[in-house]
Coordinates of C-alpha atoms in Angstrom, one line a residue:
A1471 CA 119.4 112.8 107.5
S1472 CA 117.7 114.5 110.8
T1473 CA 119.8 117.5 110.2
F1474 CA 119.2 117.7 106.7
Y1475 CA 115.5 117.0 106.9
E1476 CA 115.4 119.7 109.9
Q1477 CA 117.4 122.3 107.4
K1478 CA 115.1 121.7 104.5
Q1479 CA 117.4 120.5 102.3
Y1480 CA 115.5 117.8 101.9
A1481 CA 117.1 115.8 98.4
Q1482 CA 120.4 116.0 100.8
A1483 CA 118.2 113.8 103.8
L1484 CA 116.7 111.4 101.0
E1485 CA 119.7 110.4 99.8
K1486 CA 121.0 109.9 103.7
L1487 CA 117.5 107.9 104.2
N1488 CA 118.0 105.9 100.9
M1489 CA 121.7 105.2 102.1
I1490 CA 119.8 103.7 105.1
L1491 CA 117.3 101.8 103.1
E1492 CA 119.9 100.3 101.2
E1493 CA 121.8 98.6 103.9
Y1494 CA 119.2 97.9 106.0
P1495 CA 115.9 97.2 104.0
E1496 CA 113.9 95.7 106.9
L1497 CA 113.5 99.2 108.1
Y1498 CA 110.6 100.0 106.9
Q1499 CA 109.7 102.9 109.3
I1500 CA 113.2 104.6 107.9
R1501 CA 110.0 105.0 104.6
L1502 CA 108.1 107.4 106.8
N1503 CA 110.5 109.6 106.8
T1504 CA 111.7 108.8 103.6
G1505 CA 107.2 109.7 102.2
N1506 CA 108.0 113.1 104.8
C1507 CA 110.8 114.7 102.4
Y1508 CA 109.3 113.5 99.3
R1509 CA 106.2 115.7 100.9
E1510 CA 108.1 118.6 101.8
M1511 CA 109.4 118.6 98.1
G1512 CA 106.1 119.0 96.3
E1513 CA 106.0 115.2 95.3
P1514 CA 102.6 113.6 96.9
V1515 CA 102.0 110.5 94.8
K1516 CA 106.0 109.4 95.7
A1517 CA 105.1 110.4 99.9
M1518 CA 102.2 108.3 99.4
E1519 CA 104.1 105.5 98.2
Q1520 CA 106.0 105.3 101.1
Y1521 CA 103.6 106.0 104.0
E1522 CA 101.5 102.9 102.1
L1523 CA 105.1 100.3 102.3
V1524 CA 105.2 101.4 106.0
L1525 CA 101.1 100.7 106.6
A1526 CA 102.0 97.3 104.5
E1527 CA 104.8 96.1 107.2
E1528 CA 102.2 97.6 110.1
P1529 CA 98.9 98.3 109.3
D1530 CA 98.0 100.5 112.5
H1531 CA 101.3 102.6 112.2
T1532 CA 100.2 105.8 113.7
G1533 CA 102.6 108.1 111.9
A1534 CA 102.1 106.6 108.5
L1535 CA 97.8 107.3 108.9
V1536 CA 98.3 110.5 110.2
N1537 CA 100.4 110.8 107.1
V1538 CA 98.6 109.4 104.5
G1539 CA 95.0 111.2 106.3
D1540 CA 97.4 114.7 105.5
M1541 CA 98.1 113.7 102.5
K1542 CA 94.2 112.9 101.6
V1543 CA 93.0 116.5 102.7
R1544 CA 95.8 118.0 100.8
S1545 CA 94.3 115.9 98.3
G1546 CA 90.8 117.3 98.8
E1547 CA 89.7 113.3 100.2
L1548 CA 88.7 115.0 102.7
D1549 CA 86.2 111.4 103.7
D1550 CA 88.9 109.4 103.6
A1551 CA 91.5 111.5 105.1
V1552 CA 88.7 111.2 108.4
T1553 CA 89.2 107.3 107.7
Y1554 CA 92.9 107.4 108.8
F1555 CA 92.5 109.6 111.3
E1556 CA 89.9 108.1 113.4
K1557 CA 92.6 105.0 112.6
A1558 CA 94.8 107.0 114.5
I1559 CA 93.0 108.4 117.1
T1560 CA 92.7 104.3 117.9
Q1561 CA 95.9 103.4 118.2
A1562 CA 96.8 106.7 120.2
P1563 CA 94.4 108.1 122.5
D1564 CA 96.6 110.7 124.3
D1565 CA 96.8 112.9 121.5
E1566 CA 94.5 115.7 121.5
V1567 CA 95.5 116.9 117.8
L1568 CA 93.9 114.3 116.0
P1569 CA 91.0 114.3 117.4
F1570 CA 90.6 118.2 116.8
N1571 CA 91.7 118.0 113.5
V1572 CA 89.2 115.9 112.6
A1573 CA 86.8 117.7 113.9
E1574 CA 87.8 120.4 111.7
I1575 CA 87.2 118.0 108.9
Y1576 CA 83.6 117.2 109.9
F1577 CA 83.2 121.0 110.5
D1578 CA 84.0 122.2 107.5
Q1579 CA 82.2 119.9 105.3
G1580 CA 78.9 120.6 107.3
D1581 CA 78.7 117.5 110.0
V1582 CA 78.3 119.6 113.1
D1583 CA 77.0 116.5 115.6
K1584 CA 80.4 114.7 114.1
A1585 CA 82.7 117.7 114.6
I1586 CA 80.6 118.1 118.4
E1587 CA 81.6 114.9 119.1
Y1588 CA 86.0 115.0 118.1
Y1589 CA 86.6 118.6 119.3
Q1590 CA 84.8 116.7 122.8
R1591 CA 87.4 113.9 123.0
A1592 CA 90.0 117.1 121.8
S1593 CA 88.8 118.9 125.4
E1594 CA 88.9 115.3 127.3
V1595 CA 92.4 114.2 126.3
R1596 CA 93.7 117.8 126.8
P1597 CA 90.9 120.2 129.2
D1598 CA 93.5 123.1 129.5
W1599 CA 94.0 123.8 125.7
P1600 CA 91.4 126.2 124.6
E1601 CA 91.2 125.8 121.3
P1602 CA 88.8 122.8 121.1
Q1603 CA 86.6 124.5 123.4
L1604 CA 86.2 127.4 121.7
K1605 CA 85.4 125.9 118.4
L1606 CA 83.0 123.6 120.7
G1607 CA 80.8 126.4 121.7
Y1608 CA 80.6 127.3 117.6
A1609 CA 79.7 124.1 116.6
Y1610 CA 77.2 124.1 119.4
I1611 CA 76.0 127.9 118.1
N1612 CA 75.5 126.2 114.7
N1613 CA 73.4 123.1 116.2
A1614 CA 71.0 126.4 117.9
D1615 CA 72.0 125.2 121.4
M1616 CA 72.8 128.0 123.2
E1617 CA 72.8 126.5 127.0
N1618 CA 75.5 124.4 125.4
A1619 CA 77.4 127.2 123.4
A1620 CA 78.0 129.2 126.8
A1621 CA 79.0 126.4 129.1
A1622 CA 81.9 126.0 126.1
F1623 CA 82.9 129.1 125.9
Q1624 CA 82.4 129.6 130.0
K1625 CA 85.0 126.6 130.1
V1626 CA 88.1 129.0 127.6
I1627 CA 87.2 131.7 129.9
E1628 CA 88.0 129.6 132.8
V1629 CA 91.3 127.6 131.8
A1630 CA 92.6 130.1 129.9
P1631 CA 91.9 133.9 130.5
D1632 CA 94.2 135.3 129.1
T1633 CA 94.4 134.3 125.4
P1634 CA 93.0 135.4 122.1
Q1635 CA 90.6 132.2 123.0
A1636 CA 88.9 133.5 125.8
A1637 CA 88.3 137.4 123.9
M1638 CA 86.8 135.4 120.7
A1639 CA 84.6 133.3 124.1
K1640 CA 83.3 136.2 125.2
A1641 CA 82.3 138.2 122.5
A1642 CA 80.8 134.9 121.3
L1643 CA 79.0 134.4 124.8
D1644 CA 78.1 138.3 125.3
S1645 CA 76.4 138.1 121.7
I1646 CA 74.1 134.8 122.6
Q1647 CA 73.7 135.9 126.2
Q1648 CA 71.9 139.2 124.3

């Protein structure tokens, strides 16, 4: 099933996964992969059904929470998506991508204060990742907090000097210091 999934042969992967579930219905975790196949096949309702079955057995299953959150984002249900992502963050506090994704949703919704909170979380989990720090700088600009924006951009330049993010941080830093 994994090989078929990696080769983007989702129908074949789904067939194998269903064979496993027929023989071992107690392996509810397989439904996560089943949901992923349905998602990739463009069948979001069936995907959600599978993720919900996982959550029915294990309400704090990080993978299922993330996938439901992703499906909610895709369907434009951003408030619901954040709820699932926030619960997943609680379950996986060492994952820097989850708070970053929540920050992106809040930023897109115009809730800059919440975006700042989650960009900071992502930066704390992985201090050498320049992307959340760069976005943190932009969020501070939106709040007219140029001092913290400058500090965020400076940190990007320090932790990742030879990256595209550093170039963007330098340009932003130059523009707010003028």
